[in-house]
Amino acid sequence: MENHFNDQSTECSASSDSNDCQRVDQYGFERSEDFSYESYEDLMSKHLAVVTRRSKKWSKLLQGTVVKRYVRKGVPFENRTQIWMAASGAQDQLERNPGYYHSILKAQHDPKIEEVIRADMHRTFPDNIQFRASSQPCLQKALFNVLLAYGHHNKDVGYCQGMNFIAGYLLIVTKDEEKSFWLMDALLGKILPDYYTPTMLGLKMDQAVLGELVRMKVPAVWQVMNQHDVMWTLVVSRWFICLYVDILPVETVLRIWDCLFYEGSKILFRVDSSGLPHIHAEYLFVIYLQKIFMEPGGLSTATITKLRNMCRNRISSAQNPPSH
């Protein structure tokens, strides 16, 4: 089965209309009608030298050891697949299990899993030309395959809404079904365990941890939310379930994922606030992020681990109250 895509699938051909090319970004997403091409060109003209210089450094770096400092500055798009695969352990899994992904696709499948995945196909990135039936190749088939294979690989999870967006981004970056499958396994099985299981304990725990961090770092925000009876979990659930997909700009999300694959889930609490001021619904979260980044060492791994243990025990106790 062919699971490799032409890297030129997101590029405009020589015969394409130049205006059509400008309306679509390098990832295949259509730009909004109010997109400022003038501001974008001005930004890119200044940023191009930085990107070129960084790409050259990464080319040299890949001959040696990957370091956190480079990852946090952003992995060049052409190197992302290699870095994500190596940093997450997905490459080791792929090499240890040759043919495993294809064997799942050839096996008999649970019709219920197939049905729920198919229902989400048309809802996955309708603004991205690579996921349209008219596209050649169309990533919808690859997306279906990756989700179907993972649903049968991890039967405790199966399929959960939100996974389609994660798998879609992985395909946009890797252009490879099998690599996307193993990266998804690294994310959902190792980096973010229990996020998509029926109990969603890991998700609930991290939502609670973020709430505790807001209460500790910016109590004024916490008080406002309590005064207006705002359920914290309703505000942040989509951020965690979709890993900021459709919440932040594409490149910002990919920068977060660079760190997520390399450093682990703690990065979800230390998201760079540069893209968030544009999201009005999450304005209060910006205050928290600014507070986090203004304090040197304000969010250590030890702090997150301690809060996770506390929140996990609290949630478990609430779900399993002692009998009298």
CSV table of C-alpha atoms in Angstrom, one decimal:
chain,number,residue,atom,x,y,z
A,1,MET,CA,0.0,0.0,0.0
A,2,GLU,CA,1.4,3.4,-0.9
A,3,ASN,CA,1.4,5.8,2.0
A,4,HIS,CA,3.8,8.4,0.7
A,5,PHE,CA,2.6,11.6,-0.8
A,6,ASN,CA,4.1,14.0,-3.3
A,7,ASP,CA,5.8,16.8,-1.3
A,8,GLN,CA,4.6,19.2,-4.0
A,9,SER,CA,0.9,18.6,-3.1
A,10,THR,CA,0.7,21.9,-1.3
A,11,GLU,CA,2.7,23.8,-3.9
A,12,CYS,CA,1.0,25.7,-6.8
A,13,SER,CA,1.9,24.4,-10.2
A,14,ALA,CA,3.4,26.6,-12.9
A,15,SER,CA,0.1,26.7,-14.7
A,16,SER,CA,-1.9,27.7,-11.6
A,17,ASP,CA,-3.4,31.1,-11.3
A,18,SER,CA,-1.0,33.3,-9.1
A,19,ASN,CA,-4.0,34.7,-7.2
A,20,ASP,CA,-5.1,31.2,-6.3
A,21,CYS,CA,-1.6,30.5,-5.0
A,22,GLN,CA,-1.6,33.5,-2.8
A,23,ARG,CA,-4.9,32.5,-1.2
A,24,VAL,CA,-3.5,29.3,0.2
A,25,ASP,CA,-0.6,29.0,2.7
A,26,GLN,CA,2.2,26.4,2.5
A,27,TYR,CA,0.2,23.9,4.6
A,28,GLY,CA,-2.9,24.0,2.2
A,29,PHE,CA,-5.1,26.2,4.4
A,30,GLU,CA,-7.1,29.0,2.7
A,31,ARG,CA,-6.4,32.5,4.0
A,32,SER,CA,-9.2,34.6,5.3
A,33,GLU,CA,-10.7,37.4,3.2
A,34,ASP,CA,-9.3,40.0,5.6
A,35,PHE,CA,-5.7,38.5,5.3
A,36,SER,CA,-3.2,41.4,5.0
A,37,TYR,CA,-0.8,40.3,2.2
A,38,GLU,CA,1.1,43.6,2.5
A,39,SER,CA,1.8,43.0,6.3
A,40,TYR,CA,2.6,39.3,5.6
A,41,GLU,CA,5.1,40.2,2.8
A,42,ASP,CA,6.7,42.8,5.1
A,43,LEU,CA,7.0,40.3,7.9
A,44,MET,CA,8.4,37.5,5.7
A,45,SER,CA,10.9,39.8,4.1
A,46,LYS,CA,12.4,40.5,7.5
A,47,HIS,CA,12.0,36.9,8.7
A,48,LEU,CA,13.4,35.1,5.6
A,49,ALA,CA,17.0,35.7,6.6
A,50,VAL,CA,16.3,34.3,10.1
A,51,VAL,CA,14.6,31.2,8.6
A,52,THR,CA,17.4,30.6,6.1
A,53,ARG,CA,20.1,31.0,8.8
A,54,ARG,CA,18.2,28.7,11.2
A,55,SER,CA,17.8,26.1,8.4
A,56,LYS,CA,21.5,26.0,7.8
A,57,LYS,CA,22.2,25.6,11.5
A,58,TRP,CA,19.7,22.7,11.6
A,59,SER,CA,21.4,21.0,8.7
A,60,LYS,CA,24.6,21.0,10.6
A,61,LEU,CA,22.9,20.1,13.9
A,62,LEU,CA,21.3,17.0,12.4
A,63,GLN,CA,24.7,15.6,11.9
A,64,GLY,CA,25.2,15.6,15.6
A,65,THR,CA,22.9,15.9,18.7
A,66,VAL,CA,19.6,17.7,18.8
A,67,VAL,CA,19.5,20.3,21.6
A,68,LYS,CA,16.6,21.9,23.4
A,69,ARG,CA,17.6,25.4,22.6
A,70,TYR,CA,17.3,24.8,18.8
A,71,VAL,CA,14.0,23.0,19.2
A,72,ARG,CA,12.5,25.9,21.2
A,73,LYS,CA,13.5,28.3,18.5
A,74,GLY,CA,11.6,26.3,16.0
A,75,VAL,CA,12.4,23.3,13.8
A,76,PRO,CA,12.5,24.1,10.0
A,77,PHE,CA,9.5,22.5,8.2
A,78,GLU,CA,11.7,20.3,6.1
A,79,ASN,CA,13.3,18.8,9.2
A,80,ARG,CA,10.2,18.4,11.4
A,81,THR,CA,9.4,14.8,10.5
A,82,GLN,CA,12.9,13.6,11.2
A,83,ILE,CA,13.1,15.5,14.5
A,84,TRP,CA,9.6,14.5,15.7
A,85,MET,CA,10.2,10.9,14.8
A,86,ALA,CA,13.6,10.7,16.6
A,87,ALA,CA,12.7,12.8,19.7
A,88,SER,CA,9.4,11.0,20.4
A,89,GLY,CA,10.7,7.5,19.9
A,90,ALA,CA,8.3,6.9,17.0
A,91,GLN,CA,11.2,6.1,14.7
A,92,ASP,CA,12.3,3.3,17.0
A,93,GLN,CA,8.8,1.9,17.1
A,94,LEU,CA,8.5,2.0,13.3
A,95,GLU,CA,11.8,0.1,12.9
A,96,ARG,CA,10.9,-2.5,15.6
A,97,ASN,CA,7.6,-3.2,14.0
A,98,PRO,CA,8.1,-3.4,10.2
A,99,GLY,CA,4.8,-3.9,8.4
A,100,TYR,CA,2.7,-3.6,11.5
A,101,TYR,CA,0.8,-0.5,10.3
A,102,HIS,CA,-0.2,-2.1,7.0
A,103,SER,CA,-1.2,-5.4,8.7
A,104,ILE,CA,-3.8,-3.5,10.8
A,105,LEU,CA,-5.2,-1.9,7.6
A,106,LYS,CA,-5.5,-5.4,6.0
A,107,ALA,CA,-7.2,-7.0,9.0
A,108,GLN,CA,-10.9,-7.1,9.8
A,109,HIS,CA,-12.2,-3.8,11.3
A,110,ASP,CA,-14.8,-2.9,13.8
A,111,PRO,CA,-17.7,-1.3,11.8
A,112,LYS,CA,-18.5,1.0,14.8
A,113,ILE,CA,-15.1,2.6,14.7
A,114,GLU,CA,-15.3,2.9,10.9
A,115,GLU,CA,-18.6,4.7,11.2
A,116,VAL,CA,-17.6,7.3,13.7
A,117,ILE,CA,-14.4,8.1,11.9
A,118,ARG,CA,-16.2,8.5,8.5
A,119,ALA,CA,-18.6,10.9,10.2
A,120,ASP,CA,-15.8,13.2,11.1
A,121,MET,CA,-14.1,13.2,7.7
A,122,HIS,CA,-16.0,16.1,6.2
A,123,ARG,CA,-15.5,18.1,9.4
A,124,THR,CA,-11.7,17.9,9.2
A,125,PHE,CA,-10.1,21.0,7.8
A,126,PRO,CA,-12.7,22.0,5.2
A,127,ASP,CA,-10.6,25.1,4.6
A,128,ASN,CA,-7.5,23.0,3.6
A,129,ILE,CA,-7.3,22.1,-0.1
A,130,GLN,CA,-5.4,18.9,0.7
A,131,PHE,CA,-8.4,17.4,2.4
A,132,ARG,CA,-10.9,18.0,-0.4
A,133,ALA,CA,-12.1,15.2,-2.6
A,134,SER,CA,-11.0,17.2,-5.7
A,135,SER,CA,-7.4,17.3,-4.4
A,136,GLN,CA,-4.7,15.0,-6.0
A,137,PRO,CA,-3.7,13.4,-3.8
A,138,CYS,CA,-6.6,13.8,-1.3
A,139,LEU,CA,-5.4,13.5,2.4
A,140,GLN,CA,-8.9,12.3,3.5
A,141,LYS,CA,-8.1,8.7,2.6
A,142,ALA,CA,-4.8,8.8,4.4
A,143,LEU,CA,-6.5,10.5,7.4
A,144,PHE,CA,-9.1,7.7,7.5
A,145,ASN,CA,-6.4,5.0,7.3
A,146,VAL,CA,-4.3,6.5,10.2
A,147,LEU,CA,-7.3,6.9,12.5
A,148,LEU,CA,-8.7,3.5,11.6
A,149,ALA,CA,-5.3,1.8,12.3
A,150,TYR,CA,-4.8,3.6,15.5
A,151,GLY,CA,-8.3,2.8,16.7
A,152,HIS,CA,-7.6,-0.9,16.3
A,153,HIS,CA,-4.0,-0.5,17.6
A,154,ASN,CA,-5.1,1.2,20.9
A,155,LYS,CA,-8.5,-0.4,21.7
A,156,ASP,CA,-8.7,1.4,25.0
A,157,VAL,CA,-9.0,4.6,23.1
A,158,GLY,CA,-10.5,3.6,19.8
A,159,TYR,CA,-11.6,6.8,18.3
A,160,CYS,CA,-12.4,10.1,20.0
A,161,GLN,CA,-13.3,13.5,18.4
A,162,GLY,CA,-10.3,15.7,18.3
A,163,MET,CA,-8.0,12.9,17.2
A,164,ASN,CA,-8.9,13.7,13.5
A,165,PHE,CA,-7.3,17.2,13.8
A,166,ILE,CA,-4.1,15.8,15.4
A,167,ALA,CA,-3.8,13.1,12.7
A,168,GLY,CA,-4.5,15.7,10.0
A,169,TYR,CA,-1.7,17.9,11.2
A,170,LEU,CA,0.7,15.0,11.4
A,171,LEU,CA,-0.1,14.1,7.8
A,172,ILE,CA,0.4,17.7,6.6
A,173,VAL,CA,3.9,17.6,8.1
A,174,THR,CA,5.0,14.1,7.4
A,175,LYS,CA,3.2,13.3,4.1
A,176,ASP,CA,3.5,9.7,5.3
A,177,GLU,CA,0.7,7.5,6.8
A,178,GLU,CA,3.0,5.1,8.7
A,179,LYS,CA,5.1,7.9,10.3
A,180,SER,CA,1.9,9.8,11.2
A,181,PHE,CA,0.5,6.6,12.8
A,182,TRP,CA,3.6,6.1,15.0
A,183,LEU,CA,3.8,9.8,15.9
A,184,MET,CA,0.2,9.6,17.0
A,185,ASP,CA,1.0,6.5,19.1
A,186,ALA,CA,3.9,8.5,20.7
A,187,LEU,CA,1.5,11.4,21.5
A,188,LEU,CA,-1.5,9.5,22.7
A,189,GLY,CA,0.3,6.5,24.2
A,190,LYS,CA,3.3,8.1,25.9
A,191,ILE,CA,3.3,11.9,25.9
A,192,LEU,CA,-0.4,12.4,26.7
A,193,PRO,CA,-1.6,9.1,28.3
A,194,ASP,CA,-5.3,8.9,29.4
A,195,TYR,CA,-6.2,12.0,27.3
A,196,TYR,CA,-8.5,10.1,25.0
A,197,THR,CA,-9.5,7.0,27.1
A,198,PRO,CA,-13.2,6.7,28.1
A,199,THR,CA,-12.5,8.3,31.5
A,200,MET,CA,-10.2,11.0,30.1
A,201,LEU,CA,-8.4,11.1,33.4
A,202,GLY,CA,-5.3,12.6,32.0
A,203,LEU,CA,-7.2,15.3,30.2
A,204,LYS,CA,-9.2,16.2,33.3
A,205,MET,CA,-6.1,16.2,35.4
A,206,ASP,CA,-4.2,18.6,33.2
A,207,GLN,CA,-7.3,20.9,32.9
A,208,ALA,CA,-7.3,21.0,36.7
A,209,VAL,CA,-3.6,21.6,36.8
A,210,LEU,CA,-3.9,24.6,34.5
A,211,GLY,CA,-6.7,25.9,36.8
A,212,GLU,CA,-4.5,25.6,39.8
A,213,LEU,CA,-1.7,27.4,38.0
A,214,VAL,CA,-4.0,30.3,37.2
A,215,ARG,CA,-5.2,30.4,40.8
A,216,MET,CA,-1.6,30.5,42.0
A,217,LYS,CA,-0.1,32.8,39.4
A,218,VAL,CA,-3.0,35.2,38.6
A,219,PRO,CA,-5.5,35.0,41.4
A,220,ALA,CA,-7.4,38.0,40.1
A,221,VAL,CA,-8.3,36.0,36.9
A,222,TRP,CA,-9.4,33.0,39.0
A,223,GLN,CA,-11.6,35.2,41.2
A,224,VAL,CA,-13.3,36.8,38.1
A,225,MET,CA,-14.1,33.4,36.7
A,226,ASN,CA,-15.5,32.2,40.0
A,227,GLN,CA,-17.6,35.3,40.4
A,228,HIS,CA,-19.2,34.7,37.0
A,229,ASP,CA,-19.6,30.9,37.5
A,230,VAL,CA,-17.4,30.2,34.5
A,231,MET,CA,-16.5,26.5,34.3
A,232,TRP,CA,-12.8,26.3,33.8
A,233,THR,CA,-13.0,23.0,32.0
A,234,LEU,CA,-15.4,24.4,29.4
A,235,VAL,CA,-12.9,27.2,28.6
A,236,VAL,CA,-9.8,25.0,28.2
A,237,SER,CA,-11.0,21.6,27.1
A,238,ARG,CA,-10.6,22.3,23.4
A,239,TRP,CA,-7.1,23.6,23.9
A,240,PHE,CA,-6.0,20.3,25.3
A,241,ILE,CA,-8.1,17.9,23.2
A,242,CYS,CA,-7.0,19.4,19.9
A,243,LEU,CA,-3.5,20.5,21.1
A,244,TYR,CA,-4.2,24.1,20.1
A,245,VAL,CA,-5.2,23.1,16.5
A,246,ASP,CA,-7.7,25.7,15.2
A,247,ILE,CA,-7.0,27.7,18.3
A,248,LEU,CA,-3.7,29.2,17.3
A,249,PRO,CA,-2.1,29.9,13.8
A,250,VAL,CA,-0.7,26.8,12.1
A,251,GLU,CA,3.0,27.7,12.5
A,252,THR,CA,2.5,28.5,16.2
A,253,VAL,CA,0.8,25.1,16.7
A,254,LEU,CA,3.7,23.4,15.0
A,255,ARG,CA,6.2,25.3,17.1
A,256,ILE,CA,4.4,24.1,20.2
A,257,TRP,CA,4.4,20.5,18.9
A,258,ASP,CA,8.2,20.8,18.2
A,259,CYS,CA,8.6,21.2,22.0
A,260,LEU,CA,5.9,18.7,22.8
A,261,PHE,CA,7.6,15.9,21.0
A,262,TYR,CA,11.0,16.9,22.4
A,263,GLU,CA,10.2,18.0,26.0
A,264,GLY,CA,6.9,16.3,26.7
A,265,SER,CA,3.5,17.5,27.9
A,266,LYS,CA,4.8,20.2,30.3
A,267,ILE,CA,5.1,22.4,27.3
A,268,LEU,CA,1.3,22.6,27.1
A,269,PHE,CA,1.4,24.8,30.3
A,270,ARG,CA,4.2,27.0,28.9
A,271,VAL,CA,2.8,27.9,25.5
A,272,ASP,CA,4.4,30.9,23.9
A,273,SER,CA,1.9,33.8,24.3
A,274,SER,CA,2.9,35.5,21.0
A,275,GLY,CA,-0.1,34.2,19.1
A,276,LEU,CA,-2.7,34.3,21.8
A,277,PRO,CA,-3.6,38.0,22.0
A,278,HIS,CA,-5.5,37.5,18.7
A,279,ILE,CA,-7.9,35.0,20.3
A,280,HIS,CA,-10.4,37.1,22.1
A,281,ALA,CA,-12.2,34.2,23.8
A,282,GLU,CA,-9.0,33.3,25.6
A,283,TYR,CA,-8.0,36.8,26.6
A,284,LEU,CA,-7.8,35.9,30.3
A,285,PHE,CA,-5.4,33.1,29.5
A,286,VAL,CA,-3.0,35.6,28.0
A,287,ILE,CA,-2.6,37.2,31.5
A,288,TYR,CA,-1.7,33.9,32.9
A,289,LEU,CA,0.8,33.2,30.2
A,290,GLN,CA,2.4,36.6,30.6
A,291,LYS,CA,2.7,35.9,34.3
A,292,ILE,CA,4.3,32.5,33.7
A,293,PHE,CA,6.9,33.9,31.3
A,294,MET,CA,7.7,37.0,33.4
A,295,GLU,CA,8.8,34.9,36.4
A,296,PRO,CA,12.2,33.1,35.9
A,297,GLY,CA,11.8,29.4,36.6
A,298,GLY,CA,8.1,30.1,37.3
A,299,LEU,CA,6.9,26.8,36.0
A,300,SER,CA,9.2,23.9,36.7
A,301,THR,CA,8.7,20.2,35.9
A,302,ALA,CA,8.6,19.5,39.6
A,303,THR,CA,5.8,21.9,40.1
A,304,ILE,CA,3.7,20.4,37.3
A,305,THR,CA,4.3,16.9,38.6
A,306,LYS,CA,3.3,17.8,42.1
A,307,LEU,CA,0.1,19.5,40.9
A,308,ARG,CA,-0.7,16.6,38.6
A,309,ASN,CA,-0.5,14.1,41.5
A,310,MET,CA,-2.7,16.4,43.6
A,311,CYS,CA,-5.3,16.8,40.9
A,312,ARG,CA,-5.3,13.1,39.9
A,313,ASN,CA,-6.0,12.1,43.5
A,314,ARG,CA,-8.7,14.7,43.8
A,315,ILE,CA,-10.4,13.5,40.6
A,316,SER,CA,-10.1,9.9,41.6
A,317,SER,CA,-11.6,10.6,45.0
A,318,ALA,CA,-14.5,12.4,43.4
A,319,GLN,CA,-15.1,9.5,41.0
A,320,ASN,CA,-14.8,6.9,43.7
A,321,PRO,CA,-16.1,8.3,46.9
A,322,PRO,CA,-15.5,6.1,50.1
A,323,SER,CA,-18.4,3.9,51.0
A,324,HIS,CA,-20.0,4.3,54.4
